PDB file of C-alpha atoms in Angstrom:
ATOM      1  CA  GLY A 276       8.483  43.831  43.348  1.00 64.00           C
ATOM      2  CA  GLN A 277      11.501  43.060  41.289  1.00 74.00           C
ATOM      3  CA  SER A 278      15.029  43.520  42.477  1.00 86.00           C
ATOM      4  CA  LEU A 279      18.554  42.403  41.760  1.00 92.00           C
ATOM      5  CA  GLU A 280      21.289  42.736  44.334  1.00 95.00           C
ATOM      6  CA  GLN A 281      24.974  42.830  43.536  1.00 97.00           C
ATOM      7  CA  PRO A 282      27.943  44.350  45.400  1.00 97.00           C
ATOM      8  CA  SER A 283      28.645  47.953  44.493  1.00 95.00           C
ATOM      9  CA  GLU A 284      32.424  47.601  44.354  1.00 97.00           C
ATOM     10  CA  VAL A 285      35.050  44.893  44.122  1.00 97.00           C
ATOM     11  CA  THR A 286      38.825  45.322  44.011  1.00 97.00           C
ATOM     12  CA  ALA A 287      41.462  42.827  42.938  1.00 97.00           C
ATOM     13  CA  VAL A 288      44.983  42.612  41.552  1.00 97.00           C
ATOM     14  CA  GLU A 289      46.167  41.507  38.155  1.00 97.00           C
ATOM     15  CA  GLY A 290      46.232  37.751  37.723  1.00 97.00           C
ATOM     16  CA  ALA A 291      43.746  37.123  40.497  1.00 97.00           C
ATOM     17  CA  ILE A 292      40.288  35.570  40.342  1.00 97.00           C
ATOM     18  CA  VAL A 293      37.205  37.545  41.325  1.00 98.00           C
ATOM     19  CA  GLN A 294      33.582  36.517  41.737  1.00 98.00           C
ATOM     20  CA  ILE A 295      30.701  38.987  41.390  1.00 98.00           C
ATOM     21  CA  ASN A 296      27.481  37.731  42.924  1.00 98.00           C
ATOM     22  CA  CYS A 297      23.938  38.536  41.937  1.00 97.00           C
ATOM     23  CA  THR A 298      20.775  37.601  43.768  1.00 97.00           C
ATOM     24  CA  TYR A 299      17.423  38.318  42.228  1.00 94.00           C
ATOM     25  CA  GLN A 300      13.799  38.531  43.152  1.00 91.00           C
ATOM     26  CA  THR A 301      11.498  38.838  40.155  1.00 84.00           C
ATOM     27  CA  SER A 302       7.944  37.907  39.300  1.00 81.00           C
ATOM     28  CA  GLY A 303       9.120  36.014  36.228  1.00 79.00           C
ATOM     29  CA  PHE A 304      12.470  34.458  35.450  1.00 83.00           C
ATOM     30  CA  TYR A 305      13.693  33.259  32.094  1.00 84.00           C
ATOM     31  CA  GLY A 306      17.437  33.599  32.487  1.00 89.00           C
ATOM     32  CA  LEU A 307      20.308  35.655  33.849  1.00 92.00           C
ATOM     33  CA  SER A 308      22.689  37.719  31.733  1.00 93.00           C
ATOM     34  CA  TRP A 309      25.858  39.628  32.430  1.00 96.00           C
ATOM     35  CA  TYR A 310      27.004  42.850  30.781  1.00 97.00           C
ATOM     36  CA  GLN A 311      30.248  44.803  30.962  1.00 97.00           C
ATOM     37  CA  GLN A 312      30.470  48.580  30.764  1.00 97.00           C
ATOM     38  CA  HIS A 313      33.663  50.627  30.529  1.00 97.00           C
ATOM     39  CA  ASP A 314      33.578  54.240  31.775  1.00 91.00           C
ATOM     40  CA  GLY A 315      29.978  55.049  30.839  1.00 87.00           C
ATOM     41  CA  GLY A 316      30.297  53.510  27.401  1.00 95.00           C
ATOM     42  CA  ALA A 317      27.919  51.096  25.755  1.00 96.00           C
ATOM     43  CA  PRO A 318      27.199  48.003  27.876  1.00 96.00           C
ATOM     44  CA  THR A 319      28.305  44.857  26.075  1.00 96.00           C
ATOM     45  CA  PHE A 320      26.915  41.368  26.498  1.00 94.00           C
ATOM     46  CA  LEU A 321      29.121  38.817  28.251  1.00 95.00           C
ATOM     47  CA  SER A 322      27.083  35.717  28.997  1.00 93.00           C
ATOM     48  CA  TYR A 323      23.673  34.177  29.564  1.00 92.00           C
ATOM     49  CA  ASN A 324      22.438  31.328  31.768  1.00 93.00           C
ATOM     50  CA  ALA A 325      18.973  29.912  31.303  1.00 90.00           C
ATOM     51  CA  LEU A 326      19.612  26.674  33.167  1.00 93.00           C
ATOM     52  CA  ASP A 327      21.466  25.833  36.367  1.00 96.00           C
ATOM     53  CA  GLY A 328      25.168  25.366  36.148  1.00 96.00           C
ATOM     54  CA  LEU A 329      28.324  26.941  34.845  1.00 96.00           C
ATOM     55  CA  GLU A 330      28.861  28.522  31.429  1.00 93.00           C
ATOM     56  CA  GLU A 331      32.449  29.207  30.432  1.00 93.00           C
ATOM     57  CA  THR A 332      33.631  31.713  27.853  1.00 88.00           C
ATOM     58  CA  GLY A 333      37.380  32.127  27.910  1.00 92.00           C
ATOM     59  CA  ARG A 334      38.501  33.852  31.109  1.00 96.00           C
ATOM     60  CA  PHE A 335      34.907  34.553  32.110  1.00 96.00           C
ATOM     61  CA  SER A 336      32.429  32.067  33.527  1.00 97.00           C
ATOM     62  CA  SER A 337      28.884  32.538  34.736  1.00 97.00           C
ATOM     63  CA  PHE A 338      26.905  30.382  37.118  1.00 97.00           C
ATOM     64  CA  LEU A 339      23.217  30.094  37.897  1.00 97.00           C
ATOM     65  CA  SER A 340      21.224  28.421  40.644  1.00 97.00           C
ATOM     66  CA  ARG A 341      17.532  28.952  40.037  1.00 94.00           C
ATOM     67  CA  SER A 342      16.517  27.324  43.311  1.00 94.00           C
ATOM     68  CA  ASP A 343      18.623  29.893  45.197  1.00 95.00           C
ATOM     69  CA  SER A 344      17.732  32.811  42.865  1.00 95.00           C
ATOM     70  CA  TYR A 345      21.456  33.391  42.625  1.00 96.00           C
ATOM     71  CA  GLY A 346      24.146  33.688  40.052  1.00 97.00           C
ATOM     72  CA  TYR A 347      27.690  34.874  39.749  1.00 98.00           C
ATOM     73  CA  LEU A 348      30.227  36.026  37.217  1.00 98.00           C
ATOM     74  CA  LEU A 349      33.720  34.630  37.653  1.00 98.00           C
ATOM     75  CA  LEU A 350      36.638  36.458  36.110  1.00 98.00           C
ATOM     76  CA  GLN A 351      39.968  34.644  36.008  1.00 97.00           C
ATOM     77  CA  GLU A 352      43.486  35.828  35.235  1.00 97.00           C
ATOM     78  CA  LEU A 353      42.413  39.390  35.773  1.00 98.00           C
ATOM     79  CA  GLN A 354      43.858  42.068  33.544  1.00 97.00           C
ATOM     80  CA  MET A 355      43.864  45.841  33.924  1.00 96.00           C
ATOM     81  CA  LYS A 356      41.427  46.096  31.026  1.00 96.00           C
ATOM     82  CA  ASP A 357      38.872  44.154  33.089  1.00 98.00           C
ATOM     83  CA  SER A 358      38.389  47.257  35.245  1.00 98.00           C
ATOM     84  CA  ALA A 359      34.791  48.133  34.433  1.00 97.00           C
ATOM     85  CA  SER A 360      31.252  47.948  35.739  1.00 97.00           C
ATOM     86  CA  TYR A 361      29.471  44.611  35.542  1.00 98.00           C
ATOM     87  CA  PHE A 362      25.696  44.297  35.500  1.00 96.00           C
ATOM     88  CA  CYS A 363      23.568  41.255  36.003  1.00 96.00           C
ATOM     89  CA  ALA A 364      20.246  41.326  34.182  1.00 93.00           C
ATOM     90  CA  VAL A 365      17.207  39.130  34.474  1.00 90.00           C
ATOM     91  CA  ARG A 366      15.022  38.265  31.544  1.00 81.00           C
ATOM     92  CA  GLY A 367      11.717  38.832  33.288  1.00 73.00           C
ATOM     93  CA  ASN A 368       9.266  37.404  30.797  1.00 72.00           C
ATOM     94  CA  GLN A 369       9.109  34.778  28.099  1.00 68.00           C
ATOM     95  CA  ALA A 370       8.824  37.334  25.324  1.00 71.00           C
ATOM     96  CA  GLY A 371      12.152  38.785  26.402  1.00 69.00           C
ATOM     97  CA  THR A 372      10.790  42.301  26.563  1.00 71.00           C
ATOM     98  CA  ALA A 373      11.550  42.803  30.231  1.00 73.00           C
ATOM     99  CA  LEU A 374      15.306  42.987  30.720  1.00 82.00           C
ATOM    100  CA  ILE A 375      15.817  44.104  34.313  1.00 86.00           C
ATOM    101  CA  PHE A 376      19.270  45.252  35.339  1.00 91.00           C
ATOM    102  CA  GLY A 377      21.013  45.277  38.689  1.00 92.00           C
ATOM    103  CA  LYS A 378      22.711  48.451  39.864  1.00 94.00           C
ATOM    104  CA  GLY A 379      26.112  47.263  38.778  1.00 95.00           C
ATOM    105  CA  THR A 380      29.407  46.276  40.386  1.00 97.00           C
ATOM    106  CA  THR A 381      32.477  48.406  39.775  1.00 96.00           C
ATOM    107  CA  LEU A 382      35.566  46.219  39.477  1.00 98.00           C
ATOM    108  CA  SER A 383      38.946  47.872  39.978  1.00 97.00           C
ATOM    109  CA  VAL A 384      41.992  45.853  38.983  1.00 97.00           C
ATOM    110  CA  SER A 385      45.366  47.085  40.190  1.00 96.00           C
ATOM    111  CA  SER A 386      48.879  45.994  39.282  1.00 93.00           C
TER     112      SER A 386
ATOM    113  CA  GLU B 167      29.140  46.868  10.713  1.00 85.00           C
ATOM    114  CA  ALA B 168      26.270  45.864  12.988  1.00 83.00           C
ATOM    115  CA  GLN B 169      25.502  48.734  15.289  1.00 94.00           C
ATOM    116  CA  VAL B 170      23.051  50.852  17.224  1.00 97.00           C
ATOM    117  CA  THR B 171      23.512  54.562  16.605  1.00 97.00           C
ATOM    118  CA  GLN B 172      22.289  57.277  18.921  1.00 97.00           C
ATOM    119  CA  ASN B 173      22.326  60.991  18.322  1.00 98.00           C
ATOM    120  CA  PRO B 174      23.286  63.309  19.761  1.00 98.00           C
ATOM    121  CA  ARG B 175      26.001  61.966  22.058  1.00 97.00           C
ATOM    122  CA  TYR B 176      25.886  65.033  24.282  1.00 97.00           C
ATOM    123  CA  LEU B 177      23.091  67.542  24.759  1.00 97.00           C
ATOM    124  CA  ILE B 178      22.566  70.457  27.103  1.00 97.00           C
ATOM    125  CA  THR B 179      19.108  71.976  27.004  1.00 96.00           C
ATOM    126  CA  VAL B 180      16.792  74.152  29.047  1.00 97.00           C
ATOM    127  CA  THR B 181      13.730  73.149  31.004  1.00 98.00           C
ATOM    128  CA  GLY B 182      10.636  72.830  28.852  1.00 97.00           C
ATOM    129  CA  LYS B 183      12.296  72.812  25.445  1.00 97.00           C
ATOM    130  CA  LYS B 184      11.163  69.748  23.519  1.00 97.00           C
ATOM    131  CA  LEU B 185      13.898  67.443  22.319  1.00 98.00           C
ATOM    132  CA  THR B 186      14.293  64.157  20.486  1.00 98.00           C
ATOM    133  CA  VAL B 187      17.082  61.640  20.837  1.00 98.00           C
ATOM    134  CA  THR B 188      17.320  59.409  17.807  1.00 98.00           C
ATOM    135  CA  CYS B 189      18.192  55.714  17.772  1.00 98.00           C
ATOM    136  CA  SER B 190      18.765  53.604  14.703  1.00 98.00           C
ATOM    137  CA  GLN B 191      19.861  49.976  14.296  1.00 97.00           C
ATOM    138  CA  ASN B 192      20.993  48.158  11.154  1.00 96.00           C
ATOM    139  CA  MET B 193      20.502  44.572  12.354  1.00 94.00           C
ATOM    140  CA  ASN B 194      16.812  44.192  11.484  1.00 94.00           C
ATOM    141  CA  HIS B 195      16.026  43.635  15.156  1.00 93.00           C
ATOM    142  CA  GLU B 196      12.379  43.493  16.206  1.00 91.00           C
ATOM    143  CA  TYR B 197      12.956  44.620  19.774  1.00 91.00           C
ATOM    144  CA  MET B 198      14.224  48.061  20.760  1.00 94.00           C
ATOM    145  CA  SER B 199      14.357  49.719  24.137  1.00 94.00           C
ATOM    146  CA  TRP B 200      15.412  52.875  25.944  1.00 97.00           C
ATOM    147  CA  TYR B 201      17.194  52.947  29.298  1.00 97.00           C
ATOM    148  CA  ARG B 202      18.400  55.687  31.544  1.00 97.00           C
ATOM    149  CA  GLN B 203      21.444  55.242  33.746  1.00 97.00           C
ATOM    150  CA  ASP B 204      21.917  57.250  36.921  1.00 95.00           C
ATOM    151  CA  PRO B 205      24.662  56.857  39.531  1.00 90.00           C
ATOM    152  CA  GLY B 206      23.826  54.111  41.989  1.00 86.00           C
ATOM    153  CA  LEU B 207      20.623  53.166  40.185  1.00 89.00           C
ATOM    154  CA  GLY B 208      21.892  51.069  37.314  1.00 89.00           C
ATOM    155  CA  LEU B 209      20.006  50.838  34.037  1.00 93.00           C
ATOM    156  CA  ARG B 210      16.274  51.466  34.222  1.00 93.00           C
ATOM    157  CA  GLN B 211      13.975  50.748  31.305  1.00 92.00           C
ATOM    158  CA  ILE B 212      11.929  53.681  30.005  1.00 96.00           C
ATOM    159  CA  TYR B 213      10.027  52.239  27.021  1.00 95.00           C
ATOM    160  CA  TYR B 214      10.367  49.288  24.725  1.00 92.00           C
ATOM    161  CA  SER B 215       9.004  48.197  21.383  1.00 93.00           C
ATOM    162  CA  MET B 216       8.468  44.669  20.130  1.00 89.00           C
ATOM    163  CA  ASN B 217       7.937  45.738  16.527  1.00 90.00           C
ATOM    164  CA  VAL B 218       6.688  48.514  14.283  1.00 94.00           C
ATOM    165  CA  GLU B 219       3.796  50.422  15.865  1.00 94.00           C
ATOM    166  CA  VAL B 220       4.048  48.306  19.047  1.00 92.00           C
ATOM    167  CA  THR B 221       5.396  50.128  22.100  1.00 94.00           C
ATOM    168  CA  ASP B 222       4.990  49.692  25.836  1.00 91.00           C
ATOM    169  CA  LYS B 223       6.065  51.322  29.083  1.00 92.00           C
ATOM    170  CA  GLY B 224       9.055  50.183  31.073  1.00 90.00           C
ATOM    171  CA  ASP B 225       9.746  50.998  34.693  1.00 89.00           C
ATOM    172  CA  VAL B 226      10.235  54.779  34.404  1.00 95.00           C
ATOM    173  CA  PRO B 227       8.123  56.074  31.477  1.00 97.00           C
ATOM    174  CA  GLU B 228       6.899  59.350  33.010  1.00 97.00           C
ATOM    175  CA  GLY B 229       7.964  62.394  31.007  1.00 98.00           C
ATOM    176  CA  TYR B 230       8.952  60.414  27.915  1.00 98.00           C
ATOM    177  CA  LYS B 231       7.361  59.404  24.638  1.00 98.00           C
ATOM    178  CA  VAL B 232       8.497  57.045  21.921  1.00 98.00           C
ATOM    179  CA  SER B 233       7.408  56.027  18.453  1.00 97.00           C
ATOM    180  CA  ARG B 234       8.213  53.103  16.177  1.00 97.00           C
ATOM    181  CA  LYS B 235       7.148  53.981  12.659  1.00 97.00           C
ATOM    182  CA  GLU B 236       9.979  52.044  11.051  1.00 97.00           C
ATOM    183  CA  LYS B 237      11.720  48.907  12.226  1.00 96.00           C
ATOM    184  CA  ARG B 238      15.170  50.469  12.350  1.00 97.00           C
ATOM    185  CA  ASN B 239      14.302  53.688  14.239  1.00 98.00           C
ATOM    186  CA  PHE B 240      13.098  54.247  17.792  1.00 98.00           C
ATOM    187  CA  PRO B 241      13.298  57.913  18.823  1.00 98.00           C
ATOM    188  CA  LEU B 242      12.939  59.053  22.426  1.00 98.00           C
ATOM    189  CA  ILE B 243      10.971  62.259  22.845  1.00 98.00           C
ATOM    190  CA  LEU B 244      11.006  64.561  25.841  1.00 98.00           C
ATOM    191  CA  GLU B 245       8.088  66.930  25.345  1.00 96.00           C
ATOM    192  CA  SER B 246       8.942  69.180  28.286  1.00 97.00           C
ATOM    193  CA  PRO B 247      12.285  68.198  29.787  1.00 98.00           C
ATOM    194  CA  SER B 248      12.938  68.811  33.453  1.00 98.00           C
ATOM    195  CA  PRO B 249      16.204  68.762  35.443  1.00 98.00           C
ATOM    196  CA  ASN B 250      15.362  65.332  36.910  1.00 97.00           C
ATOM    197  CA  GLN B 251      15.681  63.935  33.404  1.00 98.00           C
ATOM    198  CA  THR B 252      19.366  64.787  33.391  1.00 98.00           C
ATOM    199  CA  SER B 253      20.895  61.386  32.817  1.00 98.00           C
ATOM    200  CA  LEU B 254      22.822  59.055  30.534  1.00 98.00           C
ATOM    201  CA  TYR B 255      20.477  57.434  28.039  1.00 98.00           C
ATOM    202  CA  PHE B 256      21.012  54.203  26.149  1.00 98.00           C
ATOM    203  CA  CYS B 257      19.117  52.676  23.291  1.00 98.00           C
ATOM    204  CA  ALA B 258      19.310  48.916  22.833  1.00 96.00           C
ATOM    205  CA  SER B 259      18.078  46.405  20.301  1.00 94.00           C
ATOM    206  CA  LYS B 260      17.875  42.618  19.979  1.00 90.00           C
ATOM    207  CA  THR B 261      15.998  39.953  18.142  1.00 84.00           C
ATOM    208  CA  GLY B 262      12.671  39.215  19.802  1.00 66.00           C
ATOM    209  CA  MET B 263      13.423  36.107  21.827  1.00 68.00           C
ATOM    210  CA  ASN B 264      17.157  36.507  22.001  1.00 70.00           C
ATOM    211  CA  THR B 265      18.916  37.500  25.161  1.00 75.00           C
ATOM    212  CA  GLU B 266      21.883  39.467  23.871  1.00 88.00           C
ATOM    213  CA  ALA B 267      21.034  43.147  23.607  1.00 92.00           C
ATOM    214  CA  PHE B 268      23.165  45.558  21.585  1.00 95.00           C
ATOM    215  CA  PHE B 269      23.537  49.030  23.025  1.00 97.00           C
ATOM    216  CA  GLY B 270      24.190  52.386  21.453  1.00 97.00           C
ATOM    217  CA  GLN B 271      27.028  54.592  22.654  1.00 97.00           C
ATOM    218  CA  GLY B 272      24.783  56.613  24.917  1.00 97.00           C
ATOM    219  CA  THR B 273      23.456  60.162  25.041  1.00 98.00           C
ATOM    220  CA  ARG B 274      24.467  62.315  27.963  1.00 98.00           C
ATOM    221  CA  LEU B 275      21.621  64.765  28.523  1.00 98.00           C
ATOM    222  CA  THR B 276      21.757  67.749  30.845  1.00 98.00           C
ATOM    223  CA  VAL B 277      18.610  69.778  31.496  1.00 98.00           C
ATOM    224  CA  VAL B 278      19.191  73.135  33.179  1.00 97.00           C
TER     225      VAL B 278
END
């Protein structure tokens, strides 16, 4: 079967750094993505890792280790507006038709 | 503005009454997909389409139909809705091989 595991909730304070982990088990793997969703709104794309290593985009970074079937999203200098749900998603086939999402991590940032 | 548009945003209906949720994108994307989101279950794929007249089942297709007669539109059809289809539905689109998917604003459906 296919599954992605990520923590259900994470809490942090403004200015802190938080890491959201994602482990996956899929029949095919062609990359790991991260999406952000505020209050049931449209999920928005944050980052994508096809190869091992760290990808940095401003305050957000994403890491992938294919040998460990593991990735994480790192959020630095947390702001209140970062309070949201974060989903990891695996591209399950080469055609890109299978985009399999984890159950999401709710991040709460307090002042 | 590049966007994916779903309608309606909110819908309350009764069991068995056929309904259609529309989805339209203006980015000329080949790939479109429908997801449902339920508390604690994340986003689960219902159906997807790689291009006009090409559709395929996702993980939870039972009780749903789709069609792709035009590239920009991908309606989701519930022929006989049941209460277990009460959910938040999202349409998404992307270019075929690309990773970044663009989502609509969601349709909150309640079946009573």
